[in-house]
């Protein structure tokens, strides 16, 4: 959980609720869904049943919703990037949604607000982070599913007025028949800048001026040394040191199709210990995954070239990956972040260096393998805002059956220049500013515009300054067919908190 005041804004804390909450159950054509909400020991307990509406022969909905109250306004979260729910489910249920606001499209008869789905952790509390760019005003009143995403059409993105005052917020069980048993501790907004207008969404469009980019591309190239084999300059920024941890760590294991992989995370004697076993998901006849996840306040590493992991494994395993961020491609359902593989040294601690250009947002959620690399298509390279605040970092055992015994001493970013923006991740377009992954944009004042979607990497030998330029069209207007193999990889996983 982010600890700095400028990074999180509390919306609701059930230890001392500020809003009046109630339930609303479906009235449609004799709908029979029902729910109740009670408050005890600083927790809101919402329980109910989503039943089939007989006349429609389809599941209805239930809501846990705030009453609109002009005397108790919502905080301004227009300078934030994501909604965070701290909650847990007592049993799996795949129809959870959350909505906020009162905006209503002309073609909608009864539906209003911006809505997104989420999966709740089962059995233990966890933070569910939903980027505001994942919400849409265009959703099906019958099923709750988004009909057009924010990324497909920016007119459906949350507008700044709504983010300044949500007016109402609702948690839904919708479109999926089953039992709802949810415990909610708090609701907040994260990724918040220092009180200025949102760097993510401004009147439904990314604010291109919120990012400071050097005026001259040549200056940006000179500001950071990119060396062969991932070597970097002496400048280093610590992300985590397990001798004095700054992040909260827990494990998450695969729930998919009866996934049976198991993993645990703990910290002992200044070392993060990630143990477990990746096994085949019986229904899919292919290996699942386990994760070691760090949550909390992340430093700005946008002026760095590479991620460095100081670690070792006690036995060989070929499925290690690392990911960071919450960027979400529309076709990837629940999988988020920039992903890369790495090989862990066996038996002895060493530095594993992974250049940020080796990460990609386009990876197969079934195997963990990259589908399109950053160098093949620059729109999948890590974006500047994610490097400014990773929000989350995960070490995976994924896609390869076997035993995981990983020991981690530290995580850092290296090849860091003195506060300048890293040159490798500037994305520009002919339009002056263009949305990029995760609802972010880059200013292009005084930067030459070019038509290119390829990364141009020309790296000098060791001891010489390399240079890099990424010129891209970053338009995500068209969604390819969704991947269904790992339908619930990220959201509904079991969670084991570090004690």
CSV table of C-alpha atoms in Angstrom, one decimal:
chain,number,residue,atom,x,y,z
A,1,UNK,CA,0.0,0.0,0.0
A,2,UNK,CA,1.4,3.4,-1.0
A,3,UNK,CA,2.6,5.3,2.0
A,4,UNK,CA,3.1,8.8,0.8
A,5,UNK,CA,0.2,11.2,1.0
A,6,UNK,CA,0.6,12.4,-2.6
A,7,UNK,CA,0.2,8.9,-3.9
A,8,UNK,CA,-3.1,7.8,-2.5
A,9,UNK,CA,-6.4,9.5,-1.7
A,10,UNK,CA,-8.9,7.8,0.6
A,11,UNK,CA,-12.4,7.6,-0.7
A,12,UNK,CA,-13.9,5.3,1.9
A,13,UNK,CA,-12.6,3.5,5.0
A,14,UNK,CA,-15.0,1.2,6.7
A,15,UNK,CA,-13.2,1.7,10.0
A,16,UNK,CA,-14.8,5.1,10.0
A,17,UNK,CA,-17.3,5.3,7.1
A,18,UNK,CA,-18.0,8.7,5.6
A,19,UNK,CA,-20.8,7.6,3.3
A,20,UNK,CA,-24.1,5.9,3.8
A,21,UNK,CA,-24.2,2.5,2.1
A,22,UNK,CA,-27.2,0.4,1.1
A,23,UNK,CA,-28.0,-2.4,-1.3
A,24,UNK,CA,-30.0,-2.5,-4.5
A,25,UNK,CA,-31.3,-5.7,-6.1
A,26,UNK,CA,-32.6,-6.3,-9.5
A,27,UNK,CA,-36.2,-5.4,-10.1
A,28,UNK,CA,-36.2,-6.5,-13.8
A,29,UNK,CA,-39.0,-8.7,-15.0
A,30,UNK,CA,-39.5,-10.3,-11.6
A,31,UNK,CA,-35.8,-10.5,-10.8
A,32,UNK,CA,-35.1,-12.6,-7.7
A,33,UNK,CA,-31.5,-11.6,-6.8
A,34,UNK,CA,-31.0,-10.4,-3.2
A,35,UNK,CA,-28.3,-9.0,-1.0
A,36,UNK,CA,-27.5,-7.4,2.4
A,37,UNK,CA,-24.7,-5.2,3.7
A,38,UNK,CA,-23.6,-5.0,7.3
A,39,UNK,CA,-20.8,-3.2,9.1
A,40,UNK,CA,-18.7,-4.7,11.9
A,41,UNK,CA,-15.1,-4.3,13.1
A,42,UNK,CA,-14.1,-1.8,10.4
A,43,UNK,CA,-15.3,-4.0,7.6
A,44,UNK,CA,-18.3,-3.9,5.2
A,45,UNK,CA,-19.7,-7.4,4.7
A,46,UNK,CA,-21.8,-7.7,1.6
A,47,UNK,CA,-23.6,-11.0,1.0
A,48,UNK,CA,-26.2,-12.1,-1.5
A,49,UNK,CA,-27.2,-14.3,-4.4
A,50,UNK,CA,-27.3,-13.4,-8.1
A,51,UNK,CA,-30.2,-15.4,-9.5
A,52,UNK,CA,-31.6,-15.9,-13.0
A,53,UNK,CA,-34.4,-13.5,-14.0
A,54,UNK,CA,-37.1,-16.0,-15.0
A,55,UNK,CA,-38.5,-14.0,-17.8
A,56,UNK,CA,-35.1,-13.2,-19.3
A,57,UNK,CA,-33.6,-16.6,-18.5
A,58,UNK,CA,-30.4,-14.7,-17.6
A,59,UNK,CA,-28.7,-13.7,-14.3
A,60,UNK,CA,-29.7,-10.4,-12.8
A,61,UNK,CA,-27.6,-8.2,-10.4
A,62,UNK,CA,-27.1,-7.0,-6.9
A,63,UNK,CA,-25.3,-3.8,-5.7
A,64,UNK,CA,-23.6,-2.5,-2.6
A,65,UNK,CA,-24.0,1.3,-3.3
A,66,UNK,CA,-23.6,4.7,-1.7
A,67,UNK,CA,-26.6,6.9,-1.3
A,68,UNK,CA,-26.1,10.2,-3.2
A,69,UNK,CA,-25.6,12.9,-0.5
A,70,UNK,CA,-24.7,16.5,-1.5
A,71,UNK,CA,-23.6,17.2,2.1
A,72,UNK,CA,-20.9,14.6,1.9
A,73,UNK,CA,-18.9,15.1,-1.3
A,74,UNK,CA,-16.4,12.7,-2.8
A,75,UNK,CA,-12.7,13.7,-2.9
A,76,UNK,CA,-11.1,15.0,-6.1
A,77,UNK,CA,-9.2,12.1,-7.6
A,78,UNK,CA,-8.7,13.7,-11.0
A,79,UNK,CA,-4.9,13.6,-10.4
A,80,UNK,CA,-4.9,9.9,-9.8
A,81,UNK,CA,-4.5,6.9,-12.2
A,82,UNK,CA,-6.3,4.0,-10.6
A,83,UNK,CA,-9.0,2.9,-8.2
A,84,UNK,CA,-7.9,0.6,-5.4
A,85,UNK,CA,-10.2,-1.7,-3.5
A,86,UNK,CA,-8.9,-3.5,-0.4
A,87,UNK,CA,-11.1,-6.5,0.0
A,88,UNK,CA,-11.5,-10.3,-0.1
A,89,UNK,CA,-14.1,-12.8,-1.1
A,90,UNK,CA,-15.0,-15.8,1.0
A,91,UNK,CA,-15.6,-17.9,-2.2
A,92,UNK,CA,-14.9,-17.5,-5.9
A,93,UNK,CA,-17.4,-15.5,-7.9
A,94,UNK,CA,-16.7,-14.1,-11.4
A,95,UNK,CA,-19.3,-11.4,-11.8
A,96,UNK,CA,-17.8,-8.6,-9.7
A,97,UNK,CA,-17.9,-5.1,-11.1
A,98,UNK,CA,-17.4,-1.6,-9.8
A,99,UNK,CA,-18.9,1.6,-11.1
A,100,UNK,CA,-18.8,5.3,-10.2
A,101,UNK,CA,-20.4,8.5,-11.4
A,102,UNK,CA,-23.8,9.5,-12.8
A,103,UNK,CA,-23.0,10.0,-16.5
A,104,UNK,CA,-25.7,8.5,-18.7
A,105,UNK,CA,-25.3,8.0,-22.5
A,106,UNK,CA,-28.3,9.0,-24.6
A,107,UNK,CA,-28.9,5.5,-25.8
A,108,UNK,CA,-28.9,4.0,-22.2
A,109,UNK,CA,-32.3,3.7,-20.7
A,110,UNK,CA,-31.4,3.0,-17.0
A,111,UNK,CA,-27.6,2.5,-16.9
A,112,UNK,CA,-25.4,5.2,-15.7
A,113,UNK,CA,-21.8,5.7,-14.6
A,114,UNK,CA,-18.4,4.3,-15.6
A,115,UNK,CA,-18.0,0.6,-15.0
A,116,UNK,CA,-15.2,-2.1,-14.9
A,117,UNK,CA,-14.9,-5.7,-13.9
A,118,UNK,CA,-12.5,-7.0,-11.3
A,119,UNK,CA,-11.7,-10.3,-9.6
A,120,UNK,CA,-11.6,-10.5,-5.8
A,121,UNK,CA,-8.8,-12.3,-3.9
A,122,UNK,CA,-10.2,-15.4,-2.1
A,123,UNK,CA,-9.6,-16.1,1.5
A,124,UNK,CA,-7.2,-13.2,2.3
A,125,UNK,CA,-7.4,-9.5,1.9
A,126,UNK,CA,-5.6,-8.0,-1.0
A,127,UNK,CA,-5.5,-4.8,-3.0
A,128,UNK,CA,-7.3,-4.8,-6.3
A,129,UNK,CA,-6.0,-2.0,-8.5
A,130,UNK,CA,-8.1,-0.9,-11.5
A,131,UNK,CA,-6.7,1.8,-13.8
A,132,UNK,CA,-9.3,4.5,-14.6
A,133,UNK,CA,-8.5,3.8,-18.2
A,134,UNK,CA,-10.2,0.4,-17.7
A,135,UNK,CA,-13.6,2.0,-16.9
A,136,UNK,CA,-16.1,2.7,-19.7
A,137,UNK,CA,-19.4,4.5,-19.9
A,138,UNK,CA,-20.6,2.2,-22.7
A,139,UNK,CA,-21.7,-1.1,-21.1
A,140,UNK,CA,-24.5,-3.6,-21.6
A,141,UNK,CA,-27.4,-3.0,-19.2
A,142,UNK,CA,-28.3,-6.7,-19.4
A,143,UNK,CA,-24.9,-8.3,-18.7
A,144,UNK,CA,-22.7,-5.5,-17.3
A,145,UNK,CA,-20.0,-6.2,-20.0
A,146,UNK,CA,-18.3,-3.3,-21.6
A,147,UNK,CA,-19.5,-2.8,-25.2
A,148,UNK,CA,-16.8,-0.3,-26.1
A,149,UNK,CA,-13.7,0.3,-24.0
A,150,UNK,CA,-12.1,3.6,-23.1
A,151,UNK,CA,-9.2,2.6,-25.2
A,152,UNK,CA,-11.4,1.8,-28.2
A,153,UNK,CA,-13.2,5.1,-28.0
A,154,UNK,CA,-12.0,7.9,-25.7
A,155,UNK,CA,-15.4,9.5,-25.4
A,156,UNK,CA,-16.3,6.6,-23.0
A,157,UNK,CA,-13.3,7.3,-20.7
A,158,UNK,CA,-13.9,8.8,-17.3
A,159,UNK,CA,-14.2,12.5,-17.7
A,160,UNK,CA,-12.4,14.9,-15.3
A,161,UNK,CA,-15.6,16.3,-13.9
A,162,UNK,CA,-16.6,12.8,-12.6
A,163,UNK,CA,-13.2,12.2,-11.2
A,164,UNK,CA,-13.4,15.5,-9.3
A,165,UNK,CA,-16.7,14.3,-7.8
A,166,UNK,CA,-17.8,10.7,-8.3
A,167,UNK,CA,-21.2,11.4,-6.6
A,168,UNK,CA,-21.8,7.7,-6.1
A,169,UNK,CA,-19.9,4.4,-6.2
A,170,UNK,CA,-21.3,0.9,-6.5
A,171,UNK,CA,-19.9,-2.6,-6.2
A,172,UNK,CA,-21.8,-5.1,-8.3
A,173,UNK,CA,-22.5,-8.8,-8.5
A,174,UNK,CA,-23.8,-9.0,-12.1
A,175,UNK,CA,-24.4,-11.2,-15.1
A,176,UNK,CA,-23.1,-14.3,-13.4
A,177,UNK,CA,-25.3,-16.6,-11.4
A,178,UNK,CA,-23.8,-17.4,-7.9
A,179,UNK,CA,-23.2,-16.5,-4.3
A,180,UNK,CA,-21.6,-13.2,-3.4
A,181,UNK,CA,-19.7,-13.0,-0.1
A,182,UNK,CA,-17.4,-10.0,0.0
A,183,UNK,CA,-15.6,-8.2,2.8
A,184,UNK,CA,-14.4,-4.6,2.0
A,185,UNK,CA,-11.9,-2.7,4.2
A,186,UNK,CA,-11.4,0.4,2.1
A,187,UNK,CA,-11.7,2.2,-1.3
A,188,UNK,CA,-9.1,4.7,-2.5
A,189,UNK,CA,-7.5,6.2,-5.5
A,190,UNK,CA,-3.8,5.6,-6.2
A,191,UNK,CA,-1.1,6.9,-8.5
A,192,UNK,CA,-2.0,10.5,-7.5
A,193,UNK,CA,0.2,13.4,-8.4
A,194,UNK,CA,0.5,16.5,-6.2
A,195,UNK,CA,-2.9,17.9,-6.6
A,196,UNK,CA,-2.8,19.1,-10.2
A,197,UNK,CA,-5.2,18.0,-12.9
A,198,UNK,CA,-4.9,14.3,-13.8
A,199,UNK,CA,-1.9,13.1,-15.8
A,200,UNK,CA,-3.9,10.2,-17.0
A,201,UNK,CA,-7.4,11.5,-18.0
A,202,UNK,CA,-8.4,15.1,-18.7
A,203,UNK,CA,-11.9,15.4,-20.1
A,204,UNK,CA,-11.6,11.8,-21.2
A,205,UNK,CA,-8.3,12.3,-22.9
A,206,UNK,CA,-4.7,11.9,-21.7
A,207,UNK,CA,-3.1,15.1,-20.6
A,208,UNK,CA,0.0,15.4,-22.8
A,209,UNK,CA,1.4,18.3,-21.0
A,210,UNK,CA,1.8,16.5,-17.6
A,211,UNK,CA,5.0,14.8,-18.7
A,212,UNK,CA,8.2,16.8,-18.9
A,213,UNK,CA,10.3,15.7,-21.9
A,214,UNK,CA,13.6,17.2,-23.0
A,215,UNK,CA,13.3,19.5,-26.0
A,216,UNK,CA,16.0,18.0,-28.0
A,217,UNK,CA,16.1,14.3,-28.9
A,218,UNK,CA,19.9,14.4,-29.1
A,219,UNK,CA,20.1,15.7,-25.6
A,220,UNK,CA,17.9,12.8,-24.4
A,221,UNK,CA,20.1,10.3,-26.2
A,222,UNK,CA,23.2,11.7,-24.5
A,223,UNK,CA,21.6,11.8,-21.0
A,224,UNK,CA,21.8,8.0,-20.5
A,225,UNK,CA,24.4,5.5,-21.4
A,226,UNK,CA,23.0,2.3,-22.8
A,227,UNK,CA,25.6,-0.4,-23.0
A,228,UNK,CA,25.8,-3.8,-24.5
A,229,UNK,CA,24.8,-6.8,-22.4
A,230,UNK,CA,22.7,-4.7,-20.1
A,231,UNK,CA,25.7,-3.1,-18.5
A,232,UNK,CA,24.9,0.3,-17.0
A,233,UNK,CA,26.4,3.4,-15.4
A,234,UNK,CA,27.3,3.5,-11.8
A,235,UNK,CA,24.1,5.4,-10.9
A,236,UNK,CA,21.6,3.1,-9.2
A,237,UNK,CA,18.1,3.6,-7.6
A,238,UNK,CA,17.0,1.1,-5.0
A,239,UNK,CA,13.5,-0.3,-5.4
A,240,UNK,CA,13.7,-2.9,-2.6
A,241,UNK,CA,16.3,-4.2,-0.2
A,242,UNK,CA,15.1,-7.2,1.8
A,243,UNK,CA,17.5,-6.3,4.6
A,244,UNK,CA,15.2,-3.4,5.3
A,245,UNK,CA,12.0,-3.9,3.2
A,246,UNK,CA,10.0,-1.0,2.1
A,247,UNK,CA,7.3,-2.9,0.2
A,248,UNK,CA,4.7,-5.5,1.4
A,249,UNK,CA,5.2,-8.9,-0.2
A,250,UNK,CA,2.8,-11.8,-0.7
A,251,UNK,CA,2.3,-14.7,-3.0
A,252,UNK,CA,-0.4,-15.4,-5.5
A,253,UNK,CA,-1.1,-18.8,-7.1
A,254,UNK,CA,-3.1,-19.8,-10.2
A,255,UNK,CA,-6.8,-20.4,-9.9
A,256,UNK,CA,-7.4,-21.1,-13.5
A,257,UNK,CA,-9.5,-24.2,-14.5
A,258,UNK,CA,-8.6,-25.8,-11.1
A,259,UNK,CA,-5.0,-24.7,-11.1
A,260,UNK,CA,-3.0,-26.5,-8.4
A,261,UNK,CA,0.3,-24.6,-8.4
A,262,UNK,CA,1.4,-23.4,-4.9
A,263,UNK,CA,3.8,-20.7,-3.7
A,264,UNK,CA,4.8,-19.0,-0.5
A,265,UNK,CA,6.7,-15.8,0.1
A,266,UNK,CA,8.5,-14.8,3.3
A,267,UNK,CA,11.4,-12.6,4.5
A,268,UNK,CA,14.1,-14.0,6.7
A,269,UNK,CA,17.6,-12.7,7.6
A,270,UNK,CA,17.5,-10.0,5.0
A,271,UNK,CA,16.4,-12.3,2.1
A,272,UNK,CA,13.1,-12.6,0.3
A,273,UNK,CA,12.3,-16.3,0.0
A,274,UNK,CA,10.0,-17.5,-2.8
A,275,UNK,CA,9.3,-21.2,-2.6
A,276,UNK,CA,6.7,-23.3,-4.5
A,277,UNK,CA,5.9,-25.6,-7.3
A,278,UNK,CA,4.4,-24.9,-10.7
A,279,UNK,CA,2.2,-27.8,-11.9
A,280,UNK,CA,0.0,-28.6,-14.8
A,281,UNK,CA,-3.5,-27.1,-14.8
A,282,UNK,CA,-5.4,-30.4,-15.2
A,283,UNK,CA,-8.1,-29.1,-17.5
A,284,UNK,CA,-5.6,-27.3,-19.8
A,285,UNK,CA,-2.8,-29.9,-19.6
A,286,UNK,CA,-0.2,-27.1,-19.3
A,287,UNK,CA,1.7,-25.5,-16.4
A,288,UNK,CA,0.1,-22.7,-14.4
A,289,UNK,CA,1.9,-20.0,-12.4
A,290,UNK,CA,2.9,-18.7,-9.0
A,291,UNK,CA,3.9,-15.1,-8.1
A,292,UNK,CA,5.9,-13.2,-5.5
A,293,UNK,CA,4.3,-9.7,-5.5
A,294,UNK,CA,5.5,-6.4,-4.0
A,295,UNK,CA,3.1,-3.6,-3.2
A,296,UNK,CA,3.8,-0.1,-1.9
A,297,UNK,CA,5.5,3.1,-2.9
A,298,UNK,CA,7.9,2.8,-5.9
A,299,UNK,CA,10.7,5.3,-6.8
A,300,UNK,CA,10.9,7.1,-10.1
A,301,UNK,CA,13.2,5.1,-12.4
A,302,UNK,CA,12.3,6.8,-15.7
A,303,UNK,CA,15.9,8.0,-16.0
A,304,UNK,CA,17.3,4.4,-15.8
A,305,UNK,CA,18.0,1.8,-18.5
A,306,UNK,CA,17.7,-1.6,-16.7
A,307,UNK,CA,16.2,-3.5,-13.8
A,308,UNK,CA,18.7,-5.4,-11.6
A,309,UNK,CA,17.8,-8.4,-9.4
A,310,UNK,CA,20.4,-9.6,-6.9
A,311,UNK,CA,19.3,-13.2,-6.3
A,312,UNK,CA,20.0,-16.9,-6.6
A,313,UNK,CA,18.0,-20.2,-6.9
A,314,UNK,CA,18.9,-23.3,-5.0
A,315,UNK,CA,18.0,-25.5,-8.0
A,316,UNK,CA,17.6,-24.9,-11.7
A,317,UNK,CA,14.2,-23.8,-13.0
A,318,UNK,CA,13.4,-22.5,-16.5
A,319,UNK,CA,10.3,-20.5,-16.0
A,320,UNK,CA,11.3,-17.4,-14.1
A,321,UNK,CA,9.8,-14.1,-15.2
A,322,UNK,CA,9.5,-10.6,-13.8
A,323,UNK,CA,6.9,-8.0,-14.4
A,324,UNK,CA,6.0,-4.5,-13.3
A,325,UNK,CA,3.2,-2.0,-13.7
A,326,UNK,CA,-0.6,-2.2,-14.3
A,327,UNK,CA,-0.8,-1.4,-18.0
A,328,UNK,CA,-3.6,-3.5,-19.5
A,329,UNK,CA,-4.1,-4.4,-23.1
A,330,UNK,CA,-7.8,-4.7,-24.1
A,331,UNK,CA,-7.4,-8.2,-25.5
A,332,UNK,CA,-5.7,-9.5,-22.4
A,333,UNK,CA,-8.7,-9.6,-20.0
A,334,UNK,CA,-7.1,-9.7,-16.5
A,335,UNK,CA,-3.3,-9.8,-17.3
A,336,UNK,CA,-1.4,-6.6,-16.7
A,337,UNK,CA,2.1,-5.1,-16.7
A,338,UNK,CA,5.3,-5.3,-18.7
A,339,UNK,CA,6.8,-8.9,-18.7
A,340,UNK,CA,10.3,-10.3,-19.3
A,341,UNK,CA,12.0,-13.6,-18.6
A,342,UNK,CA,15.3,-14.1,-16.8
A,343,UNK,CA,17.7,-16.9,-15.8
A,344,UNK,CA,18.5,-17.1,-12.1
A,345,UNK,CA,22.1,-18.1,-11.1
A,346,UNK,CA,22.2,-21.4,-9.2
A,347,UNK,CA,23.8,-21.7,-5.8
A,348,UNK,CA,25.4,-18.2,-5.6
A,349,UNK,CA,24.0,-14.7,-5.4
A,350,UNK,CA,24.6,-12.7,-8.6
A,351,UNK,CA,23.2,-9.6,-10.3
A,352,UNK,CA,20.7,-10.3,-13.1
A,353,UNK,CA,20.3,-7.3,-15.3
A,354,UNK,CA,17.3,-6.9,-17.6
A,355,UNK,CA,17.2,-3.8,-19.8
A,356,UNK,CA,13.8,-2.2,-19.8
A,357,UNK,CA,13.7,-2.6,-23.6
A,358,UNK,CA,13.5,-6.3,-23.0
A,359,UNK,CA,10.1,-6.0,-21.3
A,360,UNK,CA,6.9,-6.1,-23.3
A,361,UNK,CA,3.2,-5.5,-22.5
A,362,UNK,CA,2.2,-8.0,-25.2
A,363,UNK,CA,2.7,-11.4,-23.7
A,364,UNK,CA,0.8,-14.7,-23.7
A,365,UNK,CA,-1.2,-15.0,-20.4
A,366,UNK,CA,-1.2,-18.8,-20.9
A,367,UNK,CA,2.5,-19.3,-21.1
A,368,UNK,CA,4.1,-16.0,-20.0
A,369,UNK,CA,6.1,-15.8,-23.3
A,370,UNK,CA,6.2,-12.5,-25.1
A,371,UNK,CA,4.0,-12.4,-28.2
A,372,UNK,CA,5.4,-9.1,-29.6
A,373,UNK,CA,8.6,-7.6,-28.2
A,374,UNK,CA,9.3,-4.0,-27.4
A,375,UNK,CA,11.9,-3.9,-30.3
A,376,UNK,CA,9.4,-5.4,-32.7
A,377,UNK,CA,6.7,-2.9,-31.9
A,378,UNK,CA,7.5,0.1,-29.7
A,379,UNK,CA,3.9,0.6,-28.5
A,380,UNK,CA,4.6,-2.4,-26.2
A,381,UNK,CA,7.7,-0.8,-24.6
A,382,UNK,CA,7.4,0.4,-21.0
A,383,UNK,CA,5.9,3.8,-20.9
A,384,UNK,CA,7.3,6.7,-19.0
A,385,UNK,CA,4.5,7.0,-16.4
A,386,UNK,CA,4.9,3.3,-15.5
A,387,UNK,CA,8.6,3.9,-15.0
A,388,UNK,CA,7.8,6.9,-12.8
A,389,UNK,CA,5.7,4.7,-10.6
A,390,UNK,CA,5.6,0.9,-11.2
A,391,UNK,CA,2.8,0.5,-8.6
A,392,UNK,CA,3.5,-3.3,-8.4
A,393,UNK,CA,6.4,-5.7,-9.2
A,394,UNK,CA,6.1,-9.5,-9.5
A,395,UNK,CA,8.5,-12.3,-9.8
A,396,UNK,CA,6.9,-15.3,-11.5
A,397,UNK,CA,7.4,-19.1,-11.8
A,398,UNK,CA,5.2,-19.5,-15.0
A,399,UNK,CA,4.6,-21.8,-17.9
A,400,UNK,CA,7.2,-24.4,-16.9
A,401,UNK,CA,6.4,-27.2,-14.5
A,402,UNK,CA,8.9,-27.5,-11.7
A,403,UNK,CA,10.1,-26.5,-8.3
A,404,UNK,CA,10.8,-22.8,-7.4
A,405,UNK,CA,13.4,-22.1,-4.7
A,406,UNK,CA,14.4,-18.4,-5.2
A,407,UNK,CA,16.3,-16.2,-2.8
A,408,UNK,CA,16.3,-12.4,-3.4
A,409,UNK,CA,18.5,-9.9,-1.7
A,410,UNK,CA,17.6,-6.7,-3.6
A,411,UNK,CA,15.9,-5.1,-6.6
A,412,UNK,CA,17.1,-1.9,-8.2
A,413,UNK,CA,17.2,0.2,-11.3
A,414,UNK,CA,20.6,0.9,-12.9
A,415,UNK,CA,22.0,3.0,-15.7
A,416,UNK,CA,20.3,6.0,-14.2
A,417,UNK,CA,21.1,9.5,-15.3
A,418,UNK,CA,20.8,12.6,-13.1
A,419,UNK,CA,17.1,13.0,-13.0
A,420,UNK,CA,16.4,13.3,-16.8
A,421,UNK,CA,13.7,11.3,-18.5
A,422,UNK,CA,15.1,8.1,-19.9
A,423,UNK,CA,15.4,8.4,-23.7
A,424,UNK,CA,14.3,4.9,-24.5
A,425,UNK,CA,10.6,5.2,-23.8
A,426,UNK,CA,9.5,8.4,-25.5
A,427,UNK,CA,6.5,7.6,-27.7
A,428,UNK,CA,5.4,10.3,-30.2
A,429,UNK,CA,3.0,10.6,-33.1
A,430,UNK,CA,1.9,12.8,-36.0
A,431,UNK,CA,-1.0,14.1,-33.9
A,432,UNK,CA,1.2,16.0,-31.4
A,433,UNK,CA,0.3,13.7,-28.5
A,434,UNK,CA,-1.1,10.2,-28.6
A,435,UNK,CA,-2.6,7.9,-26.0
A,436,UNK,CA,-0.2,5.1,-25.1
A,437,UNK,CA,-0.7,1.9,-23.1
A,438,UNK,CA,-2.2,2.4,-19.7
A,439,UNK,CA,-3.9,5.7,-20.7
A,440,UNK,CA,-0.7,7.7,-20.7
A,441,UNK,CA,0.6,10.3,-23.1
A,442,UNK,CA,3.9,11.9,-24.0
A,443,UNK,CA,4.5,15.5,-24.9
A,444,UNK,CA,6.3,16.1,-28.2
A,445,UNK,CA,7.0,19.8,-28.1
A,446,UNK,CA,10.1,20.5,-30.1
A,447,UNK,CA,10.6,16.8,-30.9
A,448,UNK,CA,10.7,16.0,-34.6
A,449,UNK,CA,7.7,14.0,-35.8
A,450,UNK,CA,8.3,10.9,-37.8
A,451,UNK,CA,6.1,8.0,-39.1
A,452,UNK,CA,7.5,4.9,-37.6
A,453,UNK,CA,6.3,2.0,-35.4
A,454,UNK,CA,9.7,0.4,-35.0
A,455,UNK,CA,12.3,0.8,-32.3
A,456,UNK,CA,15.7,1.9,-33.6
A,457,UNK,CA,18.5,0.6,-31.4
A,458,UNK,CA,22.1,1.3,-32.2
A,459,UNK,CA,24.3,0.4,-29.3
A,460,UNK,CA,28.0,1.1,-29.1
A,461,UNK,CA,30.6,-1.3,-27.6
A,462,UNK,CA,31.4,-1.4,-23.9
A,463,UNK,CA,32.9,1.8,-22.8
A,464,UNK,CA,31.2,3.9,-25.5
A,465,UNK,CA,28.0,5.8,-25.1
A,466,UNK,CA,25.2,4.1,-27.0
A,467,UNK,CA,22.2,5.9,-28.2
A,468,UNK,CA,18.6,5.0,-28.7
A,469,UNK,CA,15.4,6.4,-30.2
A,470,UNK,CA,11.9,5.1,-30.2
A,471,UNK,CA,9.5,6.6,-32.7
A,472,UNK,CA,6.0,5.2,-32.6
A,473,UNK,CA,2.5,5.6,-33.6
A,474,UNK,CA,0.7,4.6,-30.4
A,475,UNK,CA,-2.9,4.4,-31.5
A,476,UNK,CA,-4.9,1.7,-29.8
A,477,UNK,CA,-8.2,2.1,-31.7
A,478,UNK,CA,-8.7,-1.4,-32.8
A,479,UNK,CA,-9.0,-4.5,-30.5
A,480,UNK,CA,-8.0,-7.9,-31.8
A,481,UNK,CA,-10.0,-11.0,-30.7
A,482,UNK,CA,-9.6,-11.8,-27.0
A,483,UNK,CA,-7.5,-14.5,-25.6
A,484,UNK,CA,-9.6,-16.9,-23.6
A,485,UNK,CA,-7.3,-19.7,-22.6
A,486,UNK,CA,-6.4,-18.1,-19.2
A,487,UNK,CA,-9.7,-16.4,-18.5
A,488,UNK,CA,-9.1,-15.6,-14.9
A,489,UNK,CA,-5.3,-15.6,-14.5
A,490,UNK,CA,-4.7,-12.5,-12.5
A,491,UNK,CA,-7.8,-11.5,-10.6
A,492,UNK,CA,-9.2,-14.4,-8.7
A,493,UNK,CA,-6.0,-15.9,-7.4
A,494,UNK,CA,-5.4,-17.2,-3.9
A,495,UNK,CA,-3.3,-14.9,-1.8
A,496,UNK,CA,-0.8,-15.7,1.0
A,497,UNK,CA,0.3,-12.6,2.9
A,498,UNK,CA,3.7,-12.3,4.3
A,499,UNK,CA,3.6,-12.3,8.1
